[in-house]
Short mmCIF file of C-alpha atoms in Angstrom, two decimals:
data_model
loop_
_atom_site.label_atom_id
_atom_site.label_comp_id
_atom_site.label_asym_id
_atom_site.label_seq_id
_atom_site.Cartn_x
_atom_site.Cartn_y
_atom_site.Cartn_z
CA UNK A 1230 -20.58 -10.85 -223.82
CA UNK A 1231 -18.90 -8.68 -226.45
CA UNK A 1232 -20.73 -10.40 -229.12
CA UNK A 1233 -23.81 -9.73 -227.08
CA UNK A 1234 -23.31 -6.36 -226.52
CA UNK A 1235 -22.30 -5.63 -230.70
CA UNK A 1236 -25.67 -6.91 -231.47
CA UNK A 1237 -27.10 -4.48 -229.11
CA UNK A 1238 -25.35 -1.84 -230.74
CA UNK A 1239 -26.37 -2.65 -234.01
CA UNK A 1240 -29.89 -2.99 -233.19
CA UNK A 1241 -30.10 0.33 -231.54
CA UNK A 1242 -28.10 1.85 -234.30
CA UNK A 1243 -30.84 0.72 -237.10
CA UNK A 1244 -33.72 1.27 -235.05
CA UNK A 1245 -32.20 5.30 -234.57
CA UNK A 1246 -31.93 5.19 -238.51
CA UNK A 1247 -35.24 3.49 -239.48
CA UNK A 1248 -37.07 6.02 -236.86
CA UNK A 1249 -35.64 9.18 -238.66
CA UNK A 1250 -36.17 8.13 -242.31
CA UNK A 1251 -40.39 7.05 -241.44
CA UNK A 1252 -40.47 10.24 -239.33
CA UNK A 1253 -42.01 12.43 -241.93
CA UNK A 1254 -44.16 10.09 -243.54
CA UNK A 1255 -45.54 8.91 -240.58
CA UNK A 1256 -46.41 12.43 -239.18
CA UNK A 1257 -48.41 13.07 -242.32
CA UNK A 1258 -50.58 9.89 -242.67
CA UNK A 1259 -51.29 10.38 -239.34
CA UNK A 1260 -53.05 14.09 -239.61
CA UNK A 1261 -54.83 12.70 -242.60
CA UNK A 1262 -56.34 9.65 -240.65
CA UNK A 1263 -58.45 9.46 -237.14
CA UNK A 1264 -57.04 6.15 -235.49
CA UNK A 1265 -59.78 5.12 -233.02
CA UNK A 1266 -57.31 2.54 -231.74
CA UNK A 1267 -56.44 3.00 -227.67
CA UNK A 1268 -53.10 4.54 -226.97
CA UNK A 1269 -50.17 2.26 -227.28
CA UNK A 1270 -46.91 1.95 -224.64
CA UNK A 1271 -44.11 4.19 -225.90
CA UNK A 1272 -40.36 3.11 -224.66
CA UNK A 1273 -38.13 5.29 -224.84
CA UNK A 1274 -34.65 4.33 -227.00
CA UNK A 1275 -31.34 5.27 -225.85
CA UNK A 1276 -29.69 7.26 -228.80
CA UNK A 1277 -26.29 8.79 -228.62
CA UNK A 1278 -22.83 8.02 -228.42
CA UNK A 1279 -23.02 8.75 -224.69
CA UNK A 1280 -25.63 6.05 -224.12
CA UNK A 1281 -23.52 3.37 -225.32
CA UNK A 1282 -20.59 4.41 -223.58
CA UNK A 1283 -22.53 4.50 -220.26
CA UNK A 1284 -24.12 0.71 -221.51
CA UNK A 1285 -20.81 -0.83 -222.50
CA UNK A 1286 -19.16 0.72 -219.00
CA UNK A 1287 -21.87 -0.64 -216.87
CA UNK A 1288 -21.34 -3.86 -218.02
CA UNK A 1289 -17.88 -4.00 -217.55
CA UNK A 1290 -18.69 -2.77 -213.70
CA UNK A 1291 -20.99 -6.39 -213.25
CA UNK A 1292 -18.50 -8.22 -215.06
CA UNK A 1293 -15.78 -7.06 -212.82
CA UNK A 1294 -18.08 -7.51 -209.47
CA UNK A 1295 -19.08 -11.29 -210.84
CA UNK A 1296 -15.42 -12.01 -211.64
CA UNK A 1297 -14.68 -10.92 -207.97
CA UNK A 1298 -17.14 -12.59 -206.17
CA UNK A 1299 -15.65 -15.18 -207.86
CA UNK A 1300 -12.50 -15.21 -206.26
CA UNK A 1301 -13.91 -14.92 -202.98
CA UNK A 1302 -15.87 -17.73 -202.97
CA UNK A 1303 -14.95 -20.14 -200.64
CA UNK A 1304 -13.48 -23.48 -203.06
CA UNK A 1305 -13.95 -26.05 -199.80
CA UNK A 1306 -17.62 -28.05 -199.64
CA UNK A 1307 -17.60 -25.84 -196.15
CA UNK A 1308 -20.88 -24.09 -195.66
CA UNK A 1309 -22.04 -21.83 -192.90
CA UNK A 1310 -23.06 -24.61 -190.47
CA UNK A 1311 -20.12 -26.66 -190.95
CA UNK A 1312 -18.98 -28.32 -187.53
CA UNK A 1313 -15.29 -29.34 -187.25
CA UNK A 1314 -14.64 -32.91 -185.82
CA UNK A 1315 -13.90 -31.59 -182.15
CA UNK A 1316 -16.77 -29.10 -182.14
CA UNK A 1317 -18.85 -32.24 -183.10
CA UNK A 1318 -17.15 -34.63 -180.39
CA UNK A 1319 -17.80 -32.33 -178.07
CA UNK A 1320 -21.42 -31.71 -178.49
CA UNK A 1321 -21.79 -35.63 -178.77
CA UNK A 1322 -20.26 -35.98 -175.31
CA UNK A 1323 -22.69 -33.44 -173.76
CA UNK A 1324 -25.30 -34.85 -175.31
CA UNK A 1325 -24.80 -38.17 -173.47
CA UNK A 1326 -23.61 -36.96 -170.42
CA UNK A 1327 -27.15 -35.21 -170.53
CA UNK A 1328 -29.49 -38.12 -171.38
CA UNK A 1329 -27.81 -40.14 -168.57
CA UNK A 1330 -28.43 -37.65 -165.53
CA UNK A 1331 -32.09 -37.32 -167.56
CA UNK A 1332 -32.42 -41.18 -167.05
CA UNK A 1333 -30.26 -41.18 -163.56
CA UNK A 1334 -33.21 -38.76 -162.11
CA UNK A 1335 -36.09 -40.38 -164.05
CA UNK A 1336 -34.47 -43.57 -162.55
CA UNK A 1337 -34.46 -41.74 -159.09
CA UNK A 1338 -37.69 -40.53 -158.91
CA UNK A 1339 -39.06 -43.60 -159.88
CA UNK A 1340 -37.31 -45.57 -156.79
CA UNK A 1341 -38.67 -43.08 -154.70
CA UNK A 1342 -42.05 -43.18 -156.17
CA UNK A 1343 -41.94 -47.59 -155.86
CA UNK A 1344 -41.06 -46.91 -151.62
CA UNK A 1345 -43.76 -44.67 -151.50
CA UNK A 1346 -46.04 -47.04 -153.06
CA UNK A 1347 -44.78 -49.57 -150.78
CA UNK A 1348 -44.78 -47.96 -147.65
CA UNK A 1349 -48.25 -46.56 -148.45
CA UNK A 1350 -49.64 -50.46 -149.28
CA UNK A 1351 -47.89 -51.98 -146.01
CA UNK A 1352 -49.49 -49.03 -143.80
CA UNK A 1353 -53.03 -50.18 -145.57
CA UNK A 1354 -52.13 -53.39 -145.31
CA UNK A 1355 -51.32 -53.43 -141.64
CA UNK A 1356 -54.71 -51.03 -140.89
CA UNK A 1357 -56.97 -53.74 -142.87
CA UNK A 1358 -55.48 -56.08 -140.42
CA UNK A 1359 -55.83 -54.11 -137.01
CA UNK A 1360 -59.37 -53.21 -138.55
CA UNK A 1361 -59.98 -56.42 -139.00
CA UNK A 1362 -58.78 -57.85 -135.50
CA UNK A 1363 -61.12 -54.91 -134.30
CA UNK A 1364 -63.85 -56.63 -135.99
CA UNK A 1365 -63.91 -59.60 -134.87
CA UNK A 1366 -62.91 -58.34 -131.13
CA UNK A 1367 -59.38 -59.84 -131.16
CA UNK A 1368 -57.45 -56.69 -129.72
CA UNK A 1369 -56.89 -56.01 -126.22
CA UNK A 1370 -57.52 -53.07 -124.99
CA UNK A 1371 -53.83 -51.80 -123.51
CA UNK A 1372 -51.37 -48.95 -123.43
CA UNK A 1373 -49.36 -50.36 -127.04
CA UNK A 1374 -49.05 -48.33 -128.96
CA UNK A 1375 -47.80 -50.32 -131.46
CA UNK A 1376 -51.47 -51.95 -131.79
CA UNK A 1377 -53.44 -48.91 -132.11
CA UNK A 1378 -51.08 -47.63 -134.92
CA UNK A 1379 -51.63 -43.93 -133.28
CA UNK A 1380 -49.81 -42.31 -130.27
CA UNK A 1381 -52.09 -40.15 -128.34
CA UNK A 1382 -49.33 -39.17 -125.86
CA UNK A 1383 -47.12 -37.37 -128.40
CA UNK A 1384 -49.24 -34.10 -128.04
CA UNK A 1385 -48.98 -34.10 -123.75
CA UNK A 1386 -45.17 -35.13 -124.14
CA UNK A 1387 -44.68 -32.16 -126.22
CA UNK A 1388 -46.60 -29.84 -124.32
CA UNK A 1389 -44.25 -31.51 -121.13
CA UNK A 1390 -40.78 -30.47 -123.24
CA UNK A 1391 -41.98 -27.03 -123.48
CA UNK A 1392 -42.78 -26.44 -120.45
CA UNK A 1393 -39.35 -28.00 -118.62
CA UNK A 1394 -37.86 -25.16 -121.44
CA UNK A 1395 -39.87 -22.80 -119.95
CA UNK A 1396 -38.89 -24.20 -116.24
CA UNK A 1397 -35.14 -24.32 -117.18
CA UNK A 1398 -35.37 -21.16 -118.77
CA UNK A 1399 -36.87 -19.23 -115.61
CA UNK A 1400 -34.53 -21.10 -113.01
CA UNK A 1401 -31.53 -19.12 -115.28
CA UNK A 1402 -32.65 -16.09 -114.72
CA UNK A 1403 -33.64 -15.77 -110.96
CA UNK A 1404 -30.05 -17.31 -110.52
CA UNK A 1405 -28.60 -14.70 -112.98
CA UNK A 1406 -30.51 -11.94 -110.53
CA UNK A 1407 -29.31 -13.48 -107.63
CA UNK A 1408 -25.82 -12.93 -108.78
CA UNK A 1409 -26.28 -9.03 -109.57
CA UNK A 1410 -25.82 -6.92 -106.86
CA UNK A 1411 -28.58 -5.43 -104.79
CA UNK A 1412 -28.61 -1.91 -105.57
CA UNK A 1413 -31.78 1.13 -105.47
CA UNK A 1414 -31.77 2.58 -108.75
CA UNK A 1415 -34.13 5.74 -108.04
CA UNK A 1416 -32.71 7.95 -110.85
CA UNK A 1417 -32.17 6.14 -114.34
CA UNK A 1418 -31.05 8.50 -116.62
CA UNK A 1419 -31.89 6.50 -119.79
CA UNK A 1420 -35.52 6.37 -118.68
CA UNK A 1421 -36.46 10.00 -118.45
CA UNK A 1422 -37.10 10.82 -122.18
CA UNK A 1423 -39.42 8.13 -122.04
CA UNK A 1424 -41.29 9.11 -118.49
CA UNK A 1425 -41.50 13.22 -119.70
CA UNK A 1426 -41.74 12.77 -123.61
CA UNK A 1427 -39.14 13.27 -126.79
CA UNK A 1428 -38.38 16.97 -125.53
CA UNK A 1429 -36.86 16.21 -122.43
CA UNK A 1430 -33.09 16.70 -123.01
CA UNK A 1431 -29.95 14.97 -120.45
CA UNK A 1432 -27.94 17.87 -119.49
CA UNK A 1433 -24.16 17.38 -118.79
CA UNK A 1434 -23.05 17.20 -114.72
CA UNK A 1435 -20.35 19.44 -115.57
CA UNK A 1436 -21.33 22.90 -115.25
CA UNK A 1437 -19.39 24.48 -117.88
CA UNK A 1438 -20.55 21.93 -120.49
CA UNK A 1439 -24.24 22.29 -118.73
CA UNK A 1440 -24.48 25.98 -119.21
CA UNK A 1441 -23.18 25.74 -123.48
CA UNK A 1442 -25.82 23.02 -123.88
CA UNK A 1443 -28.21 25.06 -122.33
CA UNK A 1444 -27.49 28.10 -124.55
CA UNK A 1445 -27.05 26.31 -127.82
CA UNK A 1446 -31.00 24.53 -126.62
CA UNK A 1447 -32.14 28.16 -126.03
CA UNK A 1448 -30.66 28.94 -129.82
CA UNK A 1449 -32.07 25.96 -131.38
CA UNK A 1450 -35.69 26.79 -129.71
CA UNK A 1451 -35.57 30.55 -131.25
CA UNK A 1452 -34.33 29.20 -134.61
CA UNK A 1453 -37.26 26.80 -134.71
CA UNK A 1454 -39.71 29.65 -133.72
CA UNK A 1455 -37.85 31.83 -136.34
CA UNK A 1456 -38.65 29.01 -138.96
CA UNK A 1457 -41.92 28.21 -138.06
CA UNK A 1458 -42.63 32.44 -138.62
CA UNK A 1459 -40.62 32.66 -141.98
CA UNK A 1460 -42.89 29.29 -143.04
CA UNK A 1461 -46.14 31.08 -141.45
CA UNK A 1462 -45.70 34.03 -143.62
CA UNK A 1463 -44.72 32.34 -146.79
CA UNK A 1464 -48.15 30.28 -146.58
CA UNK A 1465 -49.75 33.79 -145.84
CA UNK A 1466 -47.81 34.79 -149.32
CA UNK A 1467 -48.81 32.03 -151.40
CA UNK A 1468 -52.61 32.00 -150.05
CA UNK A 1469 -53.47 35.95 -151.00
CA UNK A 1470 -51.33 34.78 -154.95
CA UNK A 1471 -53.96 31.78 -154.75
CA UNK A 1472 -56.85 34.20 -153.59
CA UNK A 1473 -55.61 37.23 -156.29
CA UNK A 1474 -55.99 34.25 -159.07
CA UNK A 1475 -59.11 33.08 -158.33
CA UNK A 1476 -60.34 36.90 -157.97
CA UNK A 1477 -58.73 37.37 -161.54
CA UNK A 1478 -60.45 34.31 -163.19
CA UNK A 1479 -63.53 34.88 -161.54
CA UNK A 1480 -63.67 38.05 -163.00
CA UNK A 1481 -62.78 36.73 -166.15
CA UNK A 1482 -65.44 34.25 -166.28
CA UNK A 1483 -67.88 37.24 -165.01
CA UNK A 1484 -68.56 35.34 -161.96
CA UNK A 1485 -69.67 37.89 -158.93
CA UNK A 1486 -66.59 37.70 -156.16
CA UNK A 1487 -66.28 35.14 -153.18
CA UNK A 1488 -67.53 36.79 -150.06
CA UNK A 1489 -64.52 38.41 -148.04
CA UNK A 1490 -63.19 35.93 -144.83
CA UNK A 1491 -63.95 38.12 -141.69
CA UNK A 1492 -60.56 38.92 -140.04
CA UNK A 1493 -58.91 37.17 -136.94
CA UNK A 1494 -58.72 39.02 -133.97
CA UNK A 1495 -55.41 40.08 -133.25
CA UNK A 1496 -54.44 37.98 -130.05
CA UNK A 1497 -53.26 40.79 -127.28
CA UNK A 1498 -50.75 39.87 -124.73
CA UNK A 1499 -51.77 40.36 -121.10
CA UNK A 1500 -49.51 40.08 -118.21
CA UNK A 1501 -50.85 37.38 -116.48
CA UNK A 1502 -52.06 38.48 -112.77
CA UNK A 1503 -54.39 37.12 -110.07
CA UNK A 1504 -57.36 38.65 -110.29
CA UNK A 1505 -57.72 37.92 -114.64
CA UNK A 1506 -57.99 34.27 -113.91
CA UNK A 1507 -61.46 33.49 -114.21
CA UNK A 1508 -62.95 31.84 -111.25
CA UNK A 1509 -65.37 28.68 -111.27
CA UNK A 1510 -68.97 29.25 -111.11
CA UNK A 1511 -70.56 28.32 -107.57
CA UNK A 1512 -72.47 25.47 -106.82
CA UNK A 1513 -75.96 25.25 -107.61
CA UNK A 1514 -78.03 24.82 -104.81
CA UNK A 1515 -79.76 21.87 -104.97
CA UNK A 1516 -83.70 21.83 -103.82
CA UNK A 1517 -84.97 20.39 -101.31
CA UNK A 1518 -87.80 17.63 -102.81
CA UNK A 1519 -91.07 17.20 -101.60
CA UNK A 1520 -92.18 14.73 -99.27
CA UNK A 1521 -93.38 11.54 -100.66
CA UNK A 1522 -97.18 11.55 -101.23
CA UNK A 1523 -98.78 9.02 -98.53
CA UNK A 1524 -100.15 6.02 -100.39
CA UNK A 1525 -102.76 3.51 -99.56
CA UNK A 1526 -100.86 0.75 -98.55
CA UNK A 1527 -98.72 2.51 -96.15
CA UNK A 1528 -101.47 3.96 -94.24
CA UNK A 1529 -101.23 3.16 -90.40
CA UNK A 1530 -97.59 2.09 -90.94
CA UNK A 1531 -96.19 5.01 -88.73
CA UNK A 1532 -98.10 3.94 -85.68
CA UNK A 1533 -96.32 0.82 -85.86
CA UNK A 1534 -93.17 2.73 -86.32
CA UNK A 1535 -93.82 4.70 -83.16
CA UNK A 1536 -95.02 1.67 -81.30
CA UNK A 1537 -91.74 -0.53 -82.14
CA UNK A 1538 -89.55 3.36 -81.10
CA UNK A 1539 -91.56 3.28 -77.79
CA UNK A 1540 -90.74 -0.33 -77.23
CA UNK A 1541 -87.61 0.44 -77.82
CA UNK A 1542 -87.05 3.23 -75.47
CA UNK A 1543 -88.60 1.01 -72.39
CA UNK A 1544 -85.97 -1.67 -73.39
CA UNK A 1545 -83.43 -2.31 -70.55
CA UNK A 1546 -79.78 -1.13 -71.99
CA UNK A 1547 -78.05 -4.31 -70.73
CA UNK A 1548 -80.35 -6.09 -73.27
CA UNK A 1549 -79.52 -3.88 -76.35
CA UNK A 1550 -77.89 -5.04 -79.10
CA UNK A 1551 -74.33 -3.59 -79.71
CA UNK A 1552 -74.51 -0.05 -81.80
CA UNK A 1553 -72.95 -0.56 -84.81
CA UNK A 1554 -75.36 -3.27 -85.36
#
């Protein structure tokens, strides 16, 4: 390296002198010639004391890093994947232990898929049979179920369970209300929200505690009105802000004003009293229709009418019929 680096020197050193001492000749030949030649790469040489100083201490800076890295290098054969002896045990253990539950499942599912197989091909085989016996007319015609391969009783014996459940089930609790006592329950207080609706309120029996739930209800009722205003009049508030916007940016766009609401009569309270409550309008008289127009066919009717009356009349009254009839 310090040979190296002396050569480097020496060759900068000359190439600083040799520059210099062509300078001026090479300045004049070339304002007395026109080279038509394309412009040539110019590098740029490091002159100066300076320079070599800051050569000479940058290579002593990668020396010194190569020199450490060096001595940091690990000397063992160990690289970055090395496995001890244990780690490697280990892993070989696991490894086995895992490729015999694979093959104890594999093995497992397999059985089970050989009985299925099996169970499935003696079912056919005993159905080709009965079919067969059916065939040729060899099977009797009885209750075994056993022959027919199918029980058509399972359903009805099911349906029989559930409804000795449902028996069972009622007998325990007609003897459960047989036990209770017998007793008219013609006020259950747990019942009346539900018969007059979610406003109906249980009052205490006591009459001190009765009359302090009664005020604090009659509190609660004219704070909810009071919130229900407050809420009423900031809608009011933000409606006209809403309406005073729209007036703005109508105006803005040059759009001609949305037509004024008319305003709601104010509502005026009137003590209530007999003679304000309106009364129902009276029956409409109904009118009397016309007698039916006499047709054709029921010409001469009414002397048979008056002939069957007249018969009637003459008829003994020990000979009538009852009079509801």
């Amino acid at each position: 390296l310090l040979i190296l680096l002396n050569l480097i020197f020496v060759v900068i050193f000359r190439g600083c002198t040799m520059d210099s001492v062509h300078a001026g000749t090479s300045k004049d030949e070339e304002d007395d010639e026109i080279i038509d030649e394309p412009p040539k790469k110019v590098f740029k040489t490091v002159t100066g004391a300076s320079a070599l100083l800051d050569l000479k201490n940058e290579l002593l800076k990668k020396k010194r890093e190569i020199s450490q890295a060096g001595s940091k290098a690990p000397t063992s054969n160990k690289g970055v994947l090395y496995v001890k002896k244990d780690e490697k045990a280990r892993l070989k253990s696991e490894a086995e232990e895992r490729r015999a539950k694979i093959s104890a499942h594999e093995e497992a599912l397999r059985s089970e898929a050989a009985e299925q197989i099996a169970l499935v091909n003696r079912r056919l085989k005993e159905k080709a049979e009965l079919y067969e016996k059916l065939q040729n007319s060899g099977v009797s015609h009885d209750d075994d179920i056993g022959e027919g391969l199918i029980d058509f009783n399972a359903k009805k014996r099911d349906n029989d369970r559930e409804k000795e459940k449902e028996r069972e089930r009622r007998r325990l609790e007609e003897e459960e209300e047989e036990q209770q006592p017998n007793e008219a329950l013609h006020h259950v207080a747990n019942e009346e929200p539900r018969m007059y609706g979610a406003s109906h309120v249980i009052f205490s029996k006591n009459e001190e505690k009765r009359q302090k739930e009664m005020s604090d209800l009659i509190k609660m009722t004219a704070q909810t009105e009071k919130n229900r205003a407050k809420t009423k009049t900031l809608a009011e508030k933000r409606e006209e802000v809403r309406k005073a916007k729209e007036k703005a940016l109508r105006e803005k766009l040059g759009l001609p004003p949305l037509p004024e609401p008319e305003p709601e009569p104010e509502e005026v309270a009137v003590d209530p009293s007999i003679s304000s409550i309106p009364l129902p309008d009276p029956p409409k008289e109904e009118k009397q229709r016309p007698p039916p127009k006499e047709r054709e066919w029921d010409r001469g009717k009414g002397s048979v009418n008056n002939w069957v009356r007249s018969r009637r009349e003459d008829r003994d009254a020990e000979f009538a019929p009852p009079s509801f009839y």
